[in-house]
């Protein structure tokens, strides 16, 4: 069943790092509720990007942000 989102979703993250870190991981958990039943949305690839309930390591997040900046700022 396709998932349609009628609009733009904005996600922001703020962090204060008080010591050097070597790597990090960020996990997104997405759920969809249908007729009162909450179901997890699995991680899947769409247009070369993983979407859904995915985990990203620091290197992958940096690559995604770099690609996004290049695409949006040219």
mmCIF file of N, CA and C in Angstrom:
data_model
loop_
_atom_site.group_PDB
_atom_site.id
_atom_site.type_symbol
_atom_site.label_atom_id
_atom_site.label_comp_id
_atom_site.label_asym_id
_atom_site.label_seq_id
_atom_site.Cartn_x
_atom_site.Cartn_y
_atom_site.Cartn_z
ATOM 1 N N UNK A 1 0.844 -1.160 0.000
ATOM 2 C CA UNK A 1 0.000 0.000 0.000
ATOM 3 C C UNK A 1 0.901 1.237 0.000
ATOM 4 N N UNK A 2 0.792 2.086 -1.001
ATOM 5 C CA UNK A 2 1.636 3.286 -1.033
ATOM 6 C C UNK A 2 1.281 4.248 0.092
ATOM 7 N N UNK A 3 2.258 5.018 0.477
ATOM 8 C CA UNK A 3 2.066 6.007 1.526
ATOM 9 C C UNK A 3 2.146 7.376 0.882
ATOM 10 N N UNK A 4 1.108 8.157 1.044
ATOM 11 C CA UNK A 4 1.074 9.506 0.493
ATOM 12 C C UNK A 4 1.127 10.498 1.639
ATOM 13 N N UNK A 5 1.955 11.488 1.492
ATOM 14 C CA UNK A 5 2.039 12.552 2.484
ATOM 15 C C UNK A 5 1.685 13.844 1.776
ATOM 16 N N UNK A 6 0.570 14.446 2.130
ATOM 17 C CA UNK A 6 0.102 15.627 1.398
ATOM 18 C C UNK A 6 0.834 16.905 1.798
ATOM 19 N N UNK A 7 2.079 17.019 1.408
ATOM 20 C CA UNK A 7 2.825 18.232 1.729
ATOM 21 C C UNK A 7 4.283 17.937 1.971
ATOM 22 N N UNK A 8 4.945 18.893 2.565
ATOM 23 C CA UNK A 8 6.372 18.789 2.829
ATOM 24 C C UNK A 8 6.583 18.494 4.306
ATOM 25 N N UNK A 9 7.485 17.585 4.598
ATOM 26 C CA UNK A 9 7.853 17.288 5.979
ATOM 27 C C UNK A 9 9.215 17.906 6.248
ATOM 28 N N UNK A 10 9.304 18.680 7.289
ATOM 29 C CA UNK A 10 10.569 19.277 7.692
ATOM 30 C C UNK A 10 11.035 18.619 8.973
ATOM 31 N N UNK A 11 12.294 18.244 8.997
ATOM 32 C CA UNK A 11 12.889 17.626 10.172
ATOM 33 C C UNK A 11 14.101 18.457 10.552
ATOM 34 N N UNK A 12 14.219 18.758 11.824
ATOM 35 C CA UNK A 12 15.398 19.490 12.270
ATOM 36 C C UNK A 12 16.005 18.776 13.469
ATOM 37 N N UNK A 13 17.285 18.978 13.639
ATOM 38 C CA UNK A 13 18.020 18.336 14.719
ATOM 39 C C UNK A 13 19.032 19.336 15.243
ATOM 40 N N UNK A 14 19.093 19.480 16.543
ATOM 41 C CA UNK A 14 20.088 20.345 17.169
ATOM 42 C C UNK A 14 20.802 19.540 18.243
ATOM 43 N N UNK A 15 22.105 19.676 18.286
ATOM 44 C CA UNK A 15 22.888 18.950 19.279
ATOM 45 C C UNK A 15 24.067 19.803 19.712
ATOM 46 N N UNK A 16 24.434 19.659 20.959
ATOM 47 C CA UNK A 16 25.638 20.295 21.477
ATOM 48 C C UNK A 16 26.603 19.186 21.852
ATOM 49 N N UNK A 17 27.730 19.166 21.187
ATOM 50 C CA UNK A 17 28.737 18.132 21.432
ATOM 51 C C UNK A 17 29.854 18.766 22.250
ATOM 52 N N UNK A 18 30.113 18.190 23.406
ATOM 53 C CA UNK A 18 31.103 18.773 24.312
ATOM 54 C C UNK A 18 32.435 18.051 24.281
ATOM 55 N N UNK A 19 32.555 17.023 23.470
ATOM 56 C CA UNK A 19 33.827 16.317 23.320
ATOM 57 C C UNK A 19 33.885 15.723 21.922
ATOM 58 N N UNK A 20 35.067 15.449 21.422
ATOM 59 C CA UNK A 20 35.185 14.884 20.074
ATOM 60 C C UNK A 20 34.501 13.516 19.984
ATOM 61 N N UNK A 21 33.874 13.263 18.851
ATOM 62 C CA UNK A 21 33.266 11.956 18.614
ATOM 63 C C UNK A 21 33.849 11.378 17.331
ATOM 64 N N UNK A 22 33.990 10.066 17.290
ATOM 65 C CA UNK A 22 34.541 9.407 16.109
ATOM 66 C C UNK A 22 33.455 9.067 15.106
ATOM 67 N N UNK A 23 32.311 8.669 15.602
ATOM 68 C CA UNK A 23 31.197 8.325 14.721
ATOM 69 C C UNK A 23 29.896 8.412 15.511
ATOM 70 N N UNK A 24 28.802 8.335 14.817
ATOM 71 C CA UNK A 24 27.499 8.352 15.471
ATOM 72 C C UNK A 24 26.506 7.627 14.578
ATOM 73 N N UNK A 25 25.338 7.352 15.137
ATOM 74 C CA UNK A 25 24.277 6.698 14.384
ATOM 75 C C UNK A 25 22.970 7.398 14.716
ATOM 76 N N UNK A 26 22.145 7.547 13.710
ATOM 77 C CA UNK A 26 20.831 8.156 13.872
ATOM 78 C C UNK A 26 19.797 7.175 13.344
ATOM 79 N N UNK A 27 18.768 6.918 14.133
ATOM 80 C CA UNK A 27 17.715 5.987 13.730
ATOM 81 C C UNK A 27 16.380 6.707 13.659
ATOM 82 N N UNK A 28 15.644 6.442 12.604
ATOM 83 C CA UNK A 28 14.284 6.948 12.437
ATOM 84 C C UNK A 28 13.332 5.773 12.559
ATOM 85 N N UNK A 29 12.297 5.930 13.351
ATOM 86 C CA UNK A 29 11.249 4.920 13.451
ATOM 87 C C UNK A 29 9.953 5.559 12.985
ATOM 88 N N UNK A 30 9.434 5.065 11.870
ATOM 89 C CA UNK A 30 8.202 5.610 11.302
ATOM 90 C C UNK A 30 7.103 4.569 11.397
ATOM 91 N N UNK A 31 5.911 5.029 11.747
ATOM 92 C CA UNK A 31 4.743 4.157 11.847
ATOM 93 C C UNK A 31 3.603 4.753 11.052
ATOM 94 N N UNK A 32 2.710 3.889 10.643
ATOM 95 C CA UNK A 32 1.502 4.320 9.937
ATOM 96 C C UNK A 32 0.308 3.690 10.637
ATOM 97 N N UNK A 33 -0.709 4.487 10.891
ATOM 98 C CA UNK A 33 -1.914 3.980 11.532
ATOM 99 C C UNK A 33 -3.017 3.856 10.497
ATOM 100 N N UNK A 34 -3.550 2.637 10.366
ATOM 101 C CA UNK A 34 -4.626 2.346 9.425
ATOM 102 C C UNK A 34 -5.751 1.685 10.204
ATOM 103 N N UNK A 35 -6.912 2.304 10.200
ATOM 104 C CA UNK A 35 -8.080 1.764 10.911
ATOM 105 C C UNK A 35 -7.764 1.433 12.366
ATOM 106 N N UNK A 36 -6.992 2.302 13.022
ATOM 107 C CA UNK A 36 -6.669 2.108 14.426
ATOM 108 C C UNK A 36 -5.524 1.150 14.692
ATOM 109 N N UNK A 37 -4.972 0.531 13.669
ATOM 110 C CA UNK A 37 -3.868 -0.411 13.819
ATOM 111 C C UNK A 37 -2.571 0.283 13.408
ATOM 112 N N UNK A 38 -1.612 0.371 14.326
ATOM 113 C CA UNK A 38 -0.337 1.026 14.043
ATOM 114 C C UNK A 38 0.658 -0.001 13.525
ATOM 115 N N UNK A 39 1.211 0.283 12.355
ATOM 116 C CA UNK A 39 2.152 -0.622 11.702
ATOM 117 C C UNK A 39 3.467 0.103 11.436
ATOM 118 N N UNK A 40 4.606 -0.583 11.624
ATOM 119 C CA UNK A 40 5.882 0.055 11.317
ATOM 120 C C UNK A 40 6.086 0.153 9.809
ATOM 121 N N UNK A 41 6.752 1.205 9.384
ATOM 122 C CA UNK A 41 7.125 1.360 7.981
ATOM 123 C C UNK A 41 8.577 0.916 7.869
ATOM 124 N N UNK A 42 8.829 -0.125 7.104
ATOM 125 C CA UNK A 42 10.177 -0.659 6.963
ATOM 126 C C UNK A 42 11.066 0.304 6.191
ATOM 127 N N UNK A 43 12.350 0.093 6.304
ATOM 128 C CA UNK A 43 13.336 0.870 5.560
ATOM 129 C C UNK A 43 13.389 0.329 4.129
ATOM 130 N N UNK A 44 13.228 1.208 3.150
ATOM 131 C CA UNK A 44 13.306 0.789 1.752
ATOM 132 C C UNK A 44 13.974 1.880 0.932
ATOM 133 N N UNK A 45 14.481 1.517 -0.238
ATOM 134 C CA UNK A 45 15.167 2.474 -1.087
ATOM 135 C C UNK A 45 14.221 3.024 -2.143
ATOM 136 N N UNK A 46 14.249 4.357 -2.304
ATOM 137 C CA UNK A 46 13.440 5.020 -3.320
ATOM 138 C C UNK A 46 14.290 6.123 -3.932
ATOM 139 N N UNK A 47 14.460 6.088 -5.230
ATOM 140 C CA UNK A 47 15.279 7.072 -5.944
ATOM 141 C C UNK A 47 16.697 7.150 -5.386
ATOM 142 N N UNK A 48 17.232 6.011 -4.968
ATOM 143 C CA UNK A 48 18.607 5.961 -4.476
ATOM 144 C C UNK A 48 18.802 6.401 -3.040
ATOM 145 N N UNK A 49 17.707 6.648 -2.324
ATOM 146 C CA UNK A 49 17.782 7.083 -0.927
ATOM 147 C C UNK A 49 16.953 6.132 -0.079
ATOM 148 N N UNK A 50 17.492 5.737 1.072
ATOM 149 C CA UNK A 50 16.738 4.887 1.981
ATOM 150 C C UNK A 50 15.734 5.728 2.749
ATOM 151 N N UNK A 51 14.484 5.275 2.785
ATOM 152 C CA UNK A 51 13.389 5.975 3.453
ATOM 153 C C UNK A 51 12.677 5.027 4.399
ATOM 154 N N UNK A 52 12.024 5.578 5.395
ATOM 155 C CA UNK A 52 11.262 4.770 6.343
ATOM 156 C C UNK A 52 12.004 4.639 7.660
ATOM 157 N N UNK A 53 11.807 3.529 8.341
ATOM 158 C CA UNK A 53 12.464 3.277 9.628
ATOM 159 C C UNK A 53 13.871 2.761 9.368
ATOM 160 N N UNK A 54 14.799 3.683 9.224
ATOM 161 C CA UNK A 54 16.173 3.344 8.845
ATOM 162 C C UNK A 54 17.154 3.838 9.902
ATOM 163 N N UNK A 55 18.328 3.230 9.901
ATOM 164 C CA UNK A 55 19.443 3.692 10.723
ATOM 165 C C UNK A 55 20.541 4.178 9.792
ATOM 166 N N UNK A 56 21.154 5.279 10.153
ATOM 167 C CA UNK A 56 22.211 5.874 9.346
ATOM 168 C C UNK A 56 23.439 6.088 10.217
ATOM 169 N N UNK A 57 24.619 5.760 9.685
ATOM 170 C CA UNK A 57 25.839 6.078 10.418
ATOM 171 C C UNK A 57 26.297 7.476 10.022
ATOM 172 N N UNK A 58 27.290 7.994 10.717
ATOM 173 C CA UNK A 58 27.746 9.357 10.485
ATOM 174 C C UNK A 58 28.195 9.609 9.062
ATOM 175 N N UNK A 59 28.950 8.678 8.484
ATOM 176 C CA UNK A 59 29.442 8.861 7.115
ATOM 177 C C UNK A 59 28.285 8.936 6.121
ATOM 178 N N UNK A 60 27.285 8.095 6.288
ATOM 179 C CA UNK A 60 26.140 8.091 5.370
ATOM 180 C C UNK A 60 25.325 9.382 5.512
ATOM 181 N N UNK A 61 25.123 9.842 6.740
ATOM 182 C CA UNK A 61 24.390 11.095 6.941
ATOM 183 C C UNK A 61 25.123 12.272 6.310
ATOM 184 N N UNK A 62 26.438 12.303 6.454
ATOM 185 C CA UNK A 62 27.216 13.384 5.836
ATOM 186 C C UNK A 62 27.070 13.339 4.321
ATOM 187 N N UNK A 63 27.070 12.150 3.730
ATOM 188 C CA UNK A 63 26.910 12.024 2.284
ATOM 189 C C UNK A 63 25.521 12.489 1.845
ATOM 190 N N UNK A 64 24.491 12.116 2.596
ATOM 191 C CA UNK A 64 23.122 12.539 2.266
ATOM 192 C C UNK A 64 23.015 14.058 2.334
ATOM 193 N N UNK A 65 23.566 14.665 3.387
ATOM 194 C CA UNK A 65 23.502 16.122 3.514
ATOM 195 C C UNK A 65 24.293 16.803 2.406
ATOM 196 N N UNK A 66 25.456 16.262 2.072
ATOM 197 C CA UNK A 66 26.266 16.829 1.000
ATOM 198 C C UNK A 66 25.519 16.764 -0.329
ATOM 199 N N UNK A 67 24.931 15.618 -0.635
ATOM 200 C CA UNK A 67 24.168 15.467 -1.880
ATOM 201 C C UNK A 67 22.983 16.420 -1.911
ATOM 202 N N UNK A 68 22.306 16.571 -0.780
ATOM 203 C CA UNK A 68 21.145 17.452 -0.704
ATOM 204 C C UNK A 68 21.552 18.906 -0.910
ATOM 205 N N UNK A 69 22.651 19.311 -0.289
ATOM 206 C CA UNK A 69 23.120 20.685 -0.465
ATOM 207 C C UNK A 69 23.516 20.953 -1.909
ATOM 208 N N UNK A 70 24.214 20.002 -2.525
ATOM 209 C CA UNK A 70 24.617 20.182 -3.922
ATOM 210 C C UNK A 70 23.406 20.273 -4.834
ATOM 211 N N UNK A 71 22.399 19.453 -4.556
ATOM 212 C CA UNK A 71 21.191 19.443 -5.382
ATOM 213 C C UNK A 71 20.396 20.736 -5.219
ATOM 214 N N UNK A 72 20.290 21.218 -3.983
ATOM 215 C CA UNK A 72 19.453 22.389 -3.714
ATOM 216 C C UNK A 72 20.158 23.723 -3.930
ATOM 217 N N UNK A 73 21.471 23.741 -3.780
ATOM 218 C CA UNK A 73 22.196 24.999 -3.925
ATOM 219 C C UNK A 73 22.965 25.092 -5.238
ATOM 220 N N UNK A 74 23.095 23.937 -5.913
ATOM 221 C CA UNK A 74 23.736 23.905 -7.212
ATOM 222 C C UNK A 74 25.187 24.197 -7.147
#
